[in-house]
Amino acid sequence: MNFSQAVERISQKVVSRGHAVERAAIESRLRRLVEEFSVPLDEAERTVTNELAREFSIPGLLPGGPGEPRTLDALAPGEWVTVECKVVALTAPPSPSVAQAGIVADQTAAVRFVAWSRANAPPLREGAWYRIESAVVDQYRGAPNLTITTGTTVTEIPEKGIIKPVLTPIASIRPGVVSVRGKMIQEWETTHERILQSGILADETGSVRFVTWKEEGRERLSPGVVYTIFYAVADEFGGRLSLTLNTATVVPEEGDIEVSVGDTSFEGALVHIAQGSGLIRRCPVEGCSRVLSPTNYCPVHEIQQNFQYDLRIKGWLDNGEETKEILIPRAATEALVGMTLDQAREIAENTPLGMTEIFLRFRDALLGRYFSCRGRDIDGRLLVSSCTPVRYRPERLADLLNRAGGS
C-alpha cells in the first residue's frame, strides 16, 4: 500500500497553512488506522487530515472541506479543494514546467486550471469529467485558478449532467472565464507576430477588446458577424479588460444585434490626418480585411489583386488641453466629407495621383477645422460613430478674447 502519496498530500495541506508537521508522524497515524483498524487508505487520509485540521485550527481542512466536492463558483484563493468538473478547453502549456492548461467547468461556473509537470497527473481529455481531489486554488490575474500539484488525485468519472454556460453582458465582464454574445465591430492591425487577430467585440451593453494568439486550429473572426463565445478568458491590464479567445468555443450566428455606439464625445480642432486615411484597399480573404500596402500586399495573405475599397480617417483632435486619437469609419467619413465610396473610387481612377488625390482632398477640407465627434472610447482611441463641424458661436467670442488677453 502506497502511503507516501497520502503523506505528501496531507503534509502539503498543513504546510501551506503555515504549520510544521513531521511526515513520519503523519505516516504513523495512517499506518495505525490502516493496519490496526483496517480503515481504507482514503478514509484514513481524511481522518488524519481532519485530526490535523482540528489540532492546528485550520478551518479549510475540517469536514466538509477537501473531501466534499465544491462547486466552481465557490472557490476562493488559498483553499485546498475537491471538485468534479468537465474539461471544456485545453491550451498549449505556457512553459515546460506546465504539463497541461485549460478550462474546467461545472453547472455553476468555469475556471482556468494548470497541471504542473512534476505532479505526474494523468493527462486530461477535453470533454471528459474528472474528480480532482486536493487541488490548490490560487489567484491568477484577479481570478481563481485551479492548480494540480503532486498532492492532487485526478480520477475520471461519469458525466455529471449537461453544462449550460451563462452568457455575460459585455459591460458586466469581470476577470475570469466568461461566455458572451457579441458582434465583431472592428479589427486592429496586429502589433506582435504571435497575434493572429485583435479587435473589438460589442453588444447592447458595451464593448471589449479581444485577442487571439497564433495557435493551431484557431480561426479569425469576421467583421460584422455576431458570435456566441463560450469560455473566453477575461484578463485585466492597467484597469482595462481584454478577452483572450484561445480557450473559447466560437460559434457564428445568423442575423444581427444592436450594439452600443458609446456615449463619449470630444470637441476640438483636427490637427493631424494620418497616412492610411482616405481611400484604402483591404485584403479580400474572408476574415482578414487588413489594409493593403500601396503594392496590394497583405502581411498575412501576401499579394492580393481582388482587393476591396474602403474609406476612413485616422487623425487627432485637440481641444487645447487634451489630444484625442480618432478613427472615423466609412459611414461617418462619407457623411463628414460629402463623398461616397463610389465617388472616391471614380476620382482615384481618373486622376494622376490616384488614391493620394483622395487623401489630399480630405486633408484640405478637414485639417485645422473644429469638429464635435461622438463614439466609443477604446483604449484612448475614439471610434467615431458621428462627427459634425463646430459652428461659429458668437456668444463665446468675448470669453475667448478675454482668455487670449485681447480686446
Short mmCIF file of C-alpha atoms in Angstrom, two decimals:
data_model
loop_
_atom_site.label_atom_id
_atom_site.label_comp_id
_atom_site.label_asym_id
_atom_site.label_seq_id
_atom_site.Cartn_x
_atom_site.Cartn_y
_atom_site.Cartn_z
CA MET A 1 0.00 0.00 0.00
CA ASN A 2 1.41 3.34 -1.02
CA PHE A 3 1.41 5.64 1.99
CA SER A 4 3.87 8.16 0.57
CA GLN A 5 1.42 9.95 -1.73
CA ALA A 6 -1.17 10.28 1.04
CA VAL A 7 1.53 11.58 3.38
CA GLU A 8 2.59 14.08 0.72
CA ARG A 9 -0.95 15.38 0.21
CA ILE A 10 -1.61 15.80 3.91
CA SER A 11 1.77 17.41 4.50
CA GLN A 12 1.27 19.95 1.71
CA LYS A 13 -2.13 20.97 3.03
CA VAL A 14 -0.82 21.61 6.51
CA VAL A 15 2.45 23.27 5.49
CA SER A 16 0.63 25.59 3.05
CA ARG A 17 -1.33 26.95 6.02
CA GLY A 18 1.89 27.87 7.79
CA HIS A 19 2.21 24.92 10.18
CA ALA A 20 5.03 22.40 10.56
CA VAL A 21 4.30 18.70 10.79
CA GLU A 22 6.60 15.69 10.57
CA ARG A 23 5.93 13.32 7.71
CA ALA A 24 6.88 10.38 9.90
CA ALA A 25 4.15 11.34 12.35
CA ILE A 26 1.59 11.53 9.54
CA GLU A 27 2.60 8.12 8.20
CA SER A 28 2.47 6.64 11.67
CA ARG A 29 -1.12 7.80 12.12
CA LEU A 30 -2.09 6.49 8.71
CA ARG A 31 -0.49 3.09 9.28
CA ARG A 32 -2.18 2.71 12.63
CA LEU A 33 -5.62 3.30 11.12
CA VAL A 34 -5.00 1.11 8.10
CA GLU A 35 -3.00 -1.73 9.60
CA GLU A 36 -4.51 -1.95 13.07
CA PHE A 37 -8.11 -0.97 12.37
CA SER A 38 -8.41 -1.97 8.68
CA VAL A 39 -9.55 1.51 7.65
CA PRO A 40 -9.32 2.09 3.87
CA LEU A 41 -6.42 4.36 2.99
CA ASP A 42 -8.56 7.15 1.50
CA GLU A 43 -10.74 7.20 4.62
CA ALA A 44 -7.65 7.12 6.83
CA GLU A 45 -6.29 10.08 4.87
CA ARG A 46 -9.44 12.09 5.52
CA THR A 47 -9.38 11.16 9.18
CA VAL A 48 -5.76 12.20 9.67
CA THR A 49 -6.33 15.39 7.70
CA ASN A 50 -9.25 16.31 9.89
CA GLU A 51 -7.32 15.48 13.06
CA LEU A 52 -4.54 17.84 11.99
CA ALA A 53 -7.08 20.49 10.99
CA ARG A 54 -8.54 20.45 14.47
CA GLU A 55 -5.09 20.29 16.05
CA PHE A 56 -3.87 23.38 14.18
CA SER A 57 -7.28 25.10 13.94
CA ILE A 58 -7.32 25.16 10.15
CA PRO A 59 -10.96 25.70 9.10
CA GLY A 60 -10.39 24.86 5.44
CA LEU A 61 -9.31 21.31 6.28
CA LEU A 62 -12.22 20.42 8.55
CA PRO A 63 -15.03 18.06 7.49
CA GLY A 64 -16.99 19.48 4.59
CA GLY A 65 -13.73 20.84 3.12
CA PRO A 66 -11.40 18.77 0.98
CA GLY A 67 -13.33 15.53 0.85
CA GLU A 68 -16.63 17.05 -0.24
CA PRO A 69 -16.83 18.28 -3.82
CA ARG A 70 -17.07 22.04 -4.12
CA THR A 71 -18.81 23.88 -6.92
CA LEU A 72 -16.54 26.03 -9.04
CA ASP A 73 -18.40 29.24 -8.23
CA ALA A 74 -17.47 28.79 -4.56
CA LEU A 75 -13.70 28.53 -4.99
CA ALA A 76 -11.56 31.01 -3.13
CA PRO A 77 -7.79 31.55 -3.35
CA GLY A 78 -5.77 29.73 -0.71
CA GLU A 79 -8.07 26.72 -0.40
CA TRP A 80 -7.41 23.03 -0.95
CA VAL A 81 -10.49 21.65 -2.62
CA THR A 82 -12.09 18.69 -4.28
CA VAL A 83 -14.11 19.42 -7.41
CA GLU A 84 -15.99 17.41 -10.01
CA CYS A 85 -15.84 19.13 -13.34
CA LYS A 86 -15.58 18.80 -17.10
CA VAL A 87 -12.57 19.79 -19.18
CA VAL A 88 -14.05 22.21 -21.73
CA ALA A 89 -10.82 23.52 -23.25
CA LEU A 90 -7.14 22.68 -23.41
CA THR A 91 -4.45 25.10 -24.49
CA ALA A 92 -0.78 24.85 -25.24
CA PRO A 93 1.24 24.77 -21.97
CA PRO A 94 2.93 28.13 -21.46
CA SER A 95 6.20 26.56 -20.27
CA PRO A 96 7.91 23.16 -19.87
CA SER A 97 7.09 23.19 -16.17
CA VAL A 98 3.40 23.02 -17.04
CA ALA A 99 2.01 19.70 -18.30
CA GLN A 100 -1.46 20.95 -19.20
CA ALA A 101 -3.52 24.10 -19.02
CA GLY A 102 -7.05 24.99 -19.97
CA ILE A 103 -10.59 25.49 -18.66
CA VAL A 104 -12.75 23.26 -16.46
CA ALA A 105 -16.44 23.84 -15.85
CA ASP A 106 -19.43 22.58 -13.91
CA GLN A 107 -23.04 23.73 -13.79
CA THR A 108 -22.12 26.81 -11.74
CA ALA A 109 -19.01 28.34 -13.31
CA ALA A 110 -15.81 27.81 -15.26
CA VAL A 111 -12.22 28.43 -14.13
CA ARG A 112 -8.74 28.12 -15.52
CA PHE A 113 -6.62 25.19 -14.46
CA VAL A 114 -2.97 24.30 -14.68
CA ALA A 115 -1.29 20.93 -14.04
CA TRP A 116 2.38 21.13 -13.13
CA SER A 117 4.68 18.68 -14.90
CA ARG A 118 6.09 17.43 -11.61
CA ALA A 119 2.57 16.50 -10.45
CA ASN A 120 2.63 13.50 -12.83
CA ALA A 121 -1.14 13.72 -13.10
CA PRO A 122 -2.86 11.62 -15.77
CA PRO A 123 -3.41 13.63 -18.98
CA LEU A 124 -6.85 15.24 -19.02
CA ARG A 125 -9.02 14.82 -22.07
CA GLU A 126 -11.16 17.62 -23.45
CA GLY A 127 -14.83 16.75 -22.96
CA ALA A 128 -14.22 14.28 -20.11
CA TRP A 129 -15.35 14.66 -16.48
CA TYR A 130 -12.92 14.32 -13.57
CA ARG A 131 -12.92 14.28 -9.79
CA ILE A 132 -9.94 16.37 -8.77
CA GLU A 133 -9.07 15.95 -5.11
CA SER A 134 -6.77 18.13 -3.07
CA ALA A 135 -6.16 20.73 -5.75
CA VAL A 136 -4.93 24.16 -4.79
CA VAL A 137 -6.90 27.30 -5.57
CA ASP A 138 -4.63 30.25 -6.26
CA GLN A 139 -5.23 33.54 -7.96
CA TYR A 140 -4.13 34.47 -11.46
CA ARG A 141 -4.79 37.94 -12.84
CA GLY A 142 -7.58 38.59 -10.40
CA ALA A 143 -9.49 35.30 -10.81
CA PRO A 144 -9.39 31.88 -9.10
CA ASN A 145 -7.13 29.31 -10.75
CA LEU A 146 -7.20 25.57 -10.04
CA THR A 147 -3.73 24.07 -9.69
CA ILE A 148 -2.97 20.36 -9.86
CA THR A 149 0.11 19.56 -7.78
CA THR A 150 1.95 16.47 -6.58
CA GLY A 151 -0.60 16.14 -3.80
CA THR A 152 -3.60 16.11 -6.14
CA THR A 153 -5.57 13.00 -7.09
CA VAL A 154 -7.25 13.03 -10.51
CA THR A 155 -9.87 10.41 -11.39
CA GLU A 156 -12.04 10.26 -14.49
CA ILE A 157 -15.72 9.96 -13.60
CA PRO A 158 -19.00 9.50 -15.50
CA GLU A 159 -20.71 12.57 -16.90
CA LYS A 160 -22.33 14.71 -14.20
CA GLY A 161 -25.02 16.38 -16.28
CA ILE A 162 -25.29 18.97 -19.01
CA ILE A 163 -23.45 22.25 -18.59
CA LYS A 164 -25.23 25.37 -19.84
CA PRO A 165 -22.87 28.34 -19.77
CA VAL A 166 -24.45 31.60 -18.72
CA LEU A 167 -23.87 34.46 -21.15
CA THR A 168 -22.49 37.60 -19.56
CA PRO A 169 -23.32 41.08 -20.92
CA ILE A 170 -20.08 42.66 -22.08
CA ALA A 171 -20.49 45.59 -19.69
CA SER A 172 -20.60 43.10 -16.78
CA ILE A 173 -17.46 41.16 -17.63
CA ARG A 174 -15.03 40.64 -14.77
CA PRO A 175 -11.64 38.84 -14.71
CA GLY A 176 -12.06 35.10 -15.09
CA VAL A 177 -13.68 32.75 -17.59
CA VAL A 178 -16.75 34.16 -19.33
CA SER A 179 -19.18 33.38 -22.13
CA VAL A 180 -20.52 36.26 -24.21
CA ARG A 181 -22.57 37.02 -27.30
CA GLY A 182 -21.23 39.88 -29.32
CA LYS A 183 -20.56 41.34 -32.72
CA MET A 184 -17.09 41.97 -34.07
CA ILE A 185 -17.16 45.65 -34.93
CA GLN A 186 -13.51 46.45 -35.57
CA GLU A 187 -10.25 44.72 -36.37
CA TRP A 188 -6.93 46.19 -35.34
CA GLU A 189 -3.65 45.83 -37.12
CA THR A 190 -1.61 43.34 -35.10
CA THR A 191 1.35 44.65 -33.12
CA HIS A 192 3.08 41.33 -32.46
CA GLU A 193 3.99 38.45 -34.73
CA ARG A 194 2.42 35.94 -32.32
CA ILE A 195 -1.01 37.60 -32.53
CA LEU A 196 -3.40 36.06 -35.03
CA GLN A 197 -6.06 38.74 -34.63
CA SER A 198 -7.14 41.53 -32.32
CA GLY A 199 -10.10 43.87 -32.39
CA ILE A 200 -13.32 44.88 -30.68
CA LEU A 201 -16.43 42.90 -29.73
CA ALA A 202 -19.61 44.71 -28.75
CA ASP A 203 -23.16 44.01 -27.63
CA GLU A 204 -26.06 46.14 -26.46
CA THR A 205 -24.29 47.00 -23.21
CA GLY A 206 -20.73 47.85 -24.20
CA SER A 207 -17.58 46.76 -25.95
CA VAL A 208 -14.37 44.93 -25.11
CA ARG A 209 -11.17 44.30 -26.97
CA PHE A 210 -10.18 40.75 -27.82
CA VAL A 211 -7.06 38.94 -28.94
CA THR A 212 -6.43 35.52 -30.47
CA TRP A 213 -2.88 34.23 -30.33
CA LYS A 214 -1.48 32.15 -33.16
CA GLU A 215 -2.18 28.52 -32.34
CA GLU A 216 -3.08 25.51 -34.46
CA GLY A 217 -6.79 25.35 -35.16
CA ARG A 218 -7.55 28.94 -34.17
CA GLU A 219 -9.58 30.93 -36.71
CA ARG A 220 -10.12 34.61 -37.28
CA LEU A 221 -13.41 36.39 -36.66
CA SER A 222 -15.11 38.28 -39.47
CA PRO A 223 -16.07 41.95 -39.06
CA GLY A 224 -19.82 42.49 -38.79
CA VAL A 225 -20.59 38.90 -37.76
CA VAL A 226 -22.31 38.03 -34.47
CA TYR A 227 -20.70 35.29 -32.39
CA THR A 228 -21.56 33.33 -29.28
CA ILE A 229 -18.29 32.74 -27.49
CA PHE A 230 -18.06 30.13 -24.75
CA TYR A 231 -15.24 30.07 -22.19
CA ALA A 232 -13.10 33.03 -23.19
CA VAL A 233 -10.60 34.29 -20.63
CA ALA A 234 -11.07 37.84 -19.37
CA ASP A 235 -7.92 39.49 -18.06
CA GLU A 236 -7.39 42.97 -16.71
CA PHE A 237 -4.32 45.06 -17.54
CA GLY A 238 -3.98 48.57 -16.25
CA GLY A 239 -7.67 48.72 -15.47
CA ARG A 240 -8.69 47.62 -18.98
CA LEU A 241 -10.32 44.30 -19.73
CA SER A 242 -9.36 42.10 -22.64
CA LEU A 243 -10.75 38.79 -23.84
CA THR A 244 -8.41 36.02 -24.97
CA LEU A 245 -10.21 33.64 -27.30
CA ASN A 246 -7.71 30.78 -27.48
CA THR A 247 -9.65 28.69 -24.93
CA ALA A 248 -13.03 29.62 -26.35
CA THR A 249 -15.52 27.78 -28.50
CA VAL A 250 -16.64 30.36 -31.05
CA VAL A 251 -19.99 29.89 -32.80
CA PRO A 252 -21.03 32.30 -35.59
CA GLU A 253 -24.69 33.22 -35.69
CA GLU A 254 -27.16 34.32 -38.31
CA GLY A 255 -28.67 37.78 -38.06
CA ASP A 256 -27.55 40.92 -36.33
CA ILE A 257 -27.68 42.63 -32.95
CA GLU A 258 -27.81 46.26 -31.92
CA VAL A 259 -24.52 47.28 -30.35
CA SER A 260 -23.76 50.14 -28.04
CA VAL A 261 -22.46 53.09 -30.03
CA GLY A 262 -20.82 54.58 -26.97
CA ASP A 263 -21.53 57.95 -25.48
CA THR A 264 -18.11 59.58 -25.39
CA SER A 265 -17.88 62.94 -27.12
CA PHE A 266 -14.87 65.09 -27.84
CA GLU A 267 -14.64 68.51 -29.45
CA GLY A 268 -11.54 70.09 -30.87
CA ALA A 269 -9.50 71.02 -33.90
CA LEU A 270 -8.39 68.31 -36.29
CA VAL A 271 -4.64 68.85 -36.02
CA HIS A 272 -3.39 65.78 -37.89
CA ILE A 273 -4.63 63.38 -40.55
CA ALA A 274 -2.51 60.23 -40.60
CA GLN A 275 -1.33 58.25 -43.58
CA GLY A 276 -3.77 55.45 -44.25
CA SER A 277 -6.65 57.90 -44.32
CA GLY A 278 -8.85 58.44 -47.36
CA LEU A 279 -9.43 55.68 -49.91
CA ILE A 280 -7.80 52.42 -48.84
CA ARG A 281 -7.69 48.84 -50.07
CA ARG A 282 -8.46 45.90 -47.80
CA CYS A 283 -7.49 42.24 -48.08
CA PRO A 284 -10.39 40.26 -49.60
CA VAL A 285 -9.60 36.98 -47.82
CA GLU A 286 -12.54 36.03 -45.60
CA GLY A 287 -11.99 37.12 -42.03
CA CYS A 288 -8.93 39.27 -42.84
CA SER A 289 -9.79 42.82 -44.09
CA ARG A 290 -6.30 44.10 -43.30
CA VAL A 291 -5.29 47.31 -45.02
CA LEU A 292 -3.07 46.53 -48.00
CA SER A 293 0.16 48.31 -48.75
CA PRO A 294 0.44 50.52 -51.89
CA THR A 295 1.60 47.35 -53.73
CA ASN A 296 -1.51 45.45 -52.53
CA TYR A 297 0.50 43.35 -50.10
CA CYS A 298 -1.24 41.83 -47.08
CA PRO A 299 1.14 40.90 -44.24
CA VAL A 300 -0.75 37.61 -43.81
CA HIS A 301 -2.02 36.68 -47.28
CA GLU A 302 0.65 38.40 -49.40
CA ILE A 303 -0.25 39.99 -52.75
CA GLN A 304 -3.99 40.42 -53.31
CA GLN A 305 -5.40 41.66 -56.61
CA ASN A 306 -9.13 41.29 -55.90
CA PHE A 307 -8.99 43.83 -53.09
CA GLN A 308 -11.91 45.72 -51.57
CA TYR A 309 -12.05 49.50 -51.29
CA ASP A 310 -12.94 51.33 -48.08
CA LEU A 311 -12.96 54.87 -46.71
CA ARG A 312 -11.72 56.06 -43.33
CA ILE A 313 -10.00 58.89 -41.48
CA LYS A 314 -7.31 58.44 -38.86
CA GLY A 315 -6.26 61.56 -37.04
CA TRP A 316 -6.02 63.65 -33.90
CA LEU A 317 -8.43 66.13 -32.35
CA ASP A 318 -7.02 68.73 -29.98
CA ASN A 319 -9.07 70.94 -27.65
CA GLY A 320 -6.14 72.93 -26.26
CA GLU A 321 -5.84 70.78 -23.17
CA GLU A 322 -6.06 67.23 -24.46
CA THR A 323 -5.39 65.43 -27.72
CA LYS A 324 -7.60 62.51 -28.73
CA GLU A 325 -6.84 59.92 -31.39
CA ILE A 326 -9.86 59.30 -33.61
CA LEU A 327 -10.77 56.69 -36.17
CA ILE A 328 -13.70 57.54 -38.42
CA PRO A 329 -15.10 54.55 -40.37
CA ARG A 330 -16.67 54.67 -43.80
CA ALA A 331 -20.25 55.73 -43.00
CA ALA A 332 -19.19 58.61 -40.75
CA THR A 333 -16.46 59.61 -43.22
CA GLU A 334 -18.91 59.77 -46.12
CA ALA A 335 -21.25 61.96 -44.05
CA LEU A 336 -18.43 64.23 -42.92
CA VAL A 337 -16.75 64.87 -46.27
CA GLY A 338 -19.83 64.54 -48.50
CA MET A 339 -18.17 61.97 -50.72
CA THR A 340 -19.31 58.38 -51.18
CA LEU A 341 -17.04 55.41 -51.62
CA ASP A 342 -18.05 55.07 -55.28
CA GLN A 343 -17.31 58.74 -55.92
CA ALA A 344 -13.90 58.41 -54.27
CA ARG A 345 -13.09 55.38 -56.43
CA GLU A 346 -14.08 57.23 -59.57
CA ILE A 347 -11.92 60.21 -58.67
CA ALA A 348 -8.96 57.97 -57.83
CA GLU A 349 -9.26 56.08 -61.11
CA ASN A 350 -9.39 59.24 -63.21
CA THR A 351 -6.70 61.44 -61.67
CA PRO A 352 -2.92 61.14 -61.97
CA LEU A 353 -2.40 60.96 -58.21
CA GLY A 354 -4.88 58.12 -57.79
CA MET A 355 -5.72 57.35 -54.15
CA THR A 356 -3.38 60.11 -52.97
CA GLU A 357 -5.81 62.59 -54.52
CA ILE A 358 -8.49 61.49 -52.03
CA PHE A 359 -6.11 61.85 -49.10
CA LEU A 360 -5.18 65.37 -50.21
CA ARG A 361 -8.82 66.40 -50.67
CA PHE A 362 -9.69 65.12 -47.19
CA ARG A 363 -6.71 66.93 -45.71
CA ASP A 364 -7.54 70.22 -47.42
CA ALA A 365 -11.19 70.02 -46.42
CA LEU A 366 -10.78 68.99 -42.80
CA LEU A 367 -7.36 69.84 -41.35
CA GLY A 368 -7.41 72.71 -38.87
CA ARG A 369 -11.20 72.81 -38.63
CA TYR A 370 -13.18 72.16 -35.47
CA PHE A 371 -15.37 69.12 -35.02
CA SER A 372 -17.53 67.54 -32.37
CA CYS A 373 -17.19 63.74 -32.55
CA ARG A 374 -19.13 61.10 -30.65
CA GLY A 375 -18.48 57.39 -30.35
CA ARG A 376 -16.87 54.64 -28.33
CA ASP A 377 -13.67 55.30 -26.42
CA ILE A 378 -11.45 52.24 -26.60
CA ASP A 379 -8.02 52.39 -25.02
CA GLY A 380 -7.82 56.14 -25.54
CA ARG A 381 -8.89 55.98 -29.17
CA LEU A 382 -12.32 57.29 -30.14
CA LEU A 383 -14.09 55.03 -32.62
CA VAL A 384 -16.37 57.65 -34.13
CA SER A 385 -20.00 56.97 -34.93
CA SER A 386 -20.84 60.58 -35.85
CA CYS A 387 -18.84 63.73 -36.36
CA THR A 388 -20.13 67.22 -37.10
CA PRO A 389 -18.38 70.56 -37.74
CA VAL A 390 -18.45 73.03 -34.87
CA ARG A 391 -20.17 76.20 -35.96
CA TYR A 392 -19.12 79.70 -35.00
CA ARG A 393 -20.77 80.71 -31.76
CA PRO A 394 -20.68 84.49 -31.30
CA GLU A 395 -21.65 84.21 -27.64
CA ARG A 396 -18.26 82.65 -26.94
CA LEU A 397 -16.28 85.42 -28.61
CA ALA A 398 -15.99 87.65 -25.54
CA ASP A 399 -14.84 84.76 -23.40
CA LEU A 400 -12.22 83.70 -25.93
CA LEU A 401 -10.91 87.26 -26.26
CA ASN A 402 -10.62 87.57 -22.50
CA ARG A 403 -8.71 84.29 -22.26
CA ALA A 404 -6.41 85.45 -25.06
CA GLY A 405 -5.86 88.79 -23.35
CA GLY A 406 -7.09 90.72 -26.40
CA SER A 407 -9.85 93.22 -26.92
#
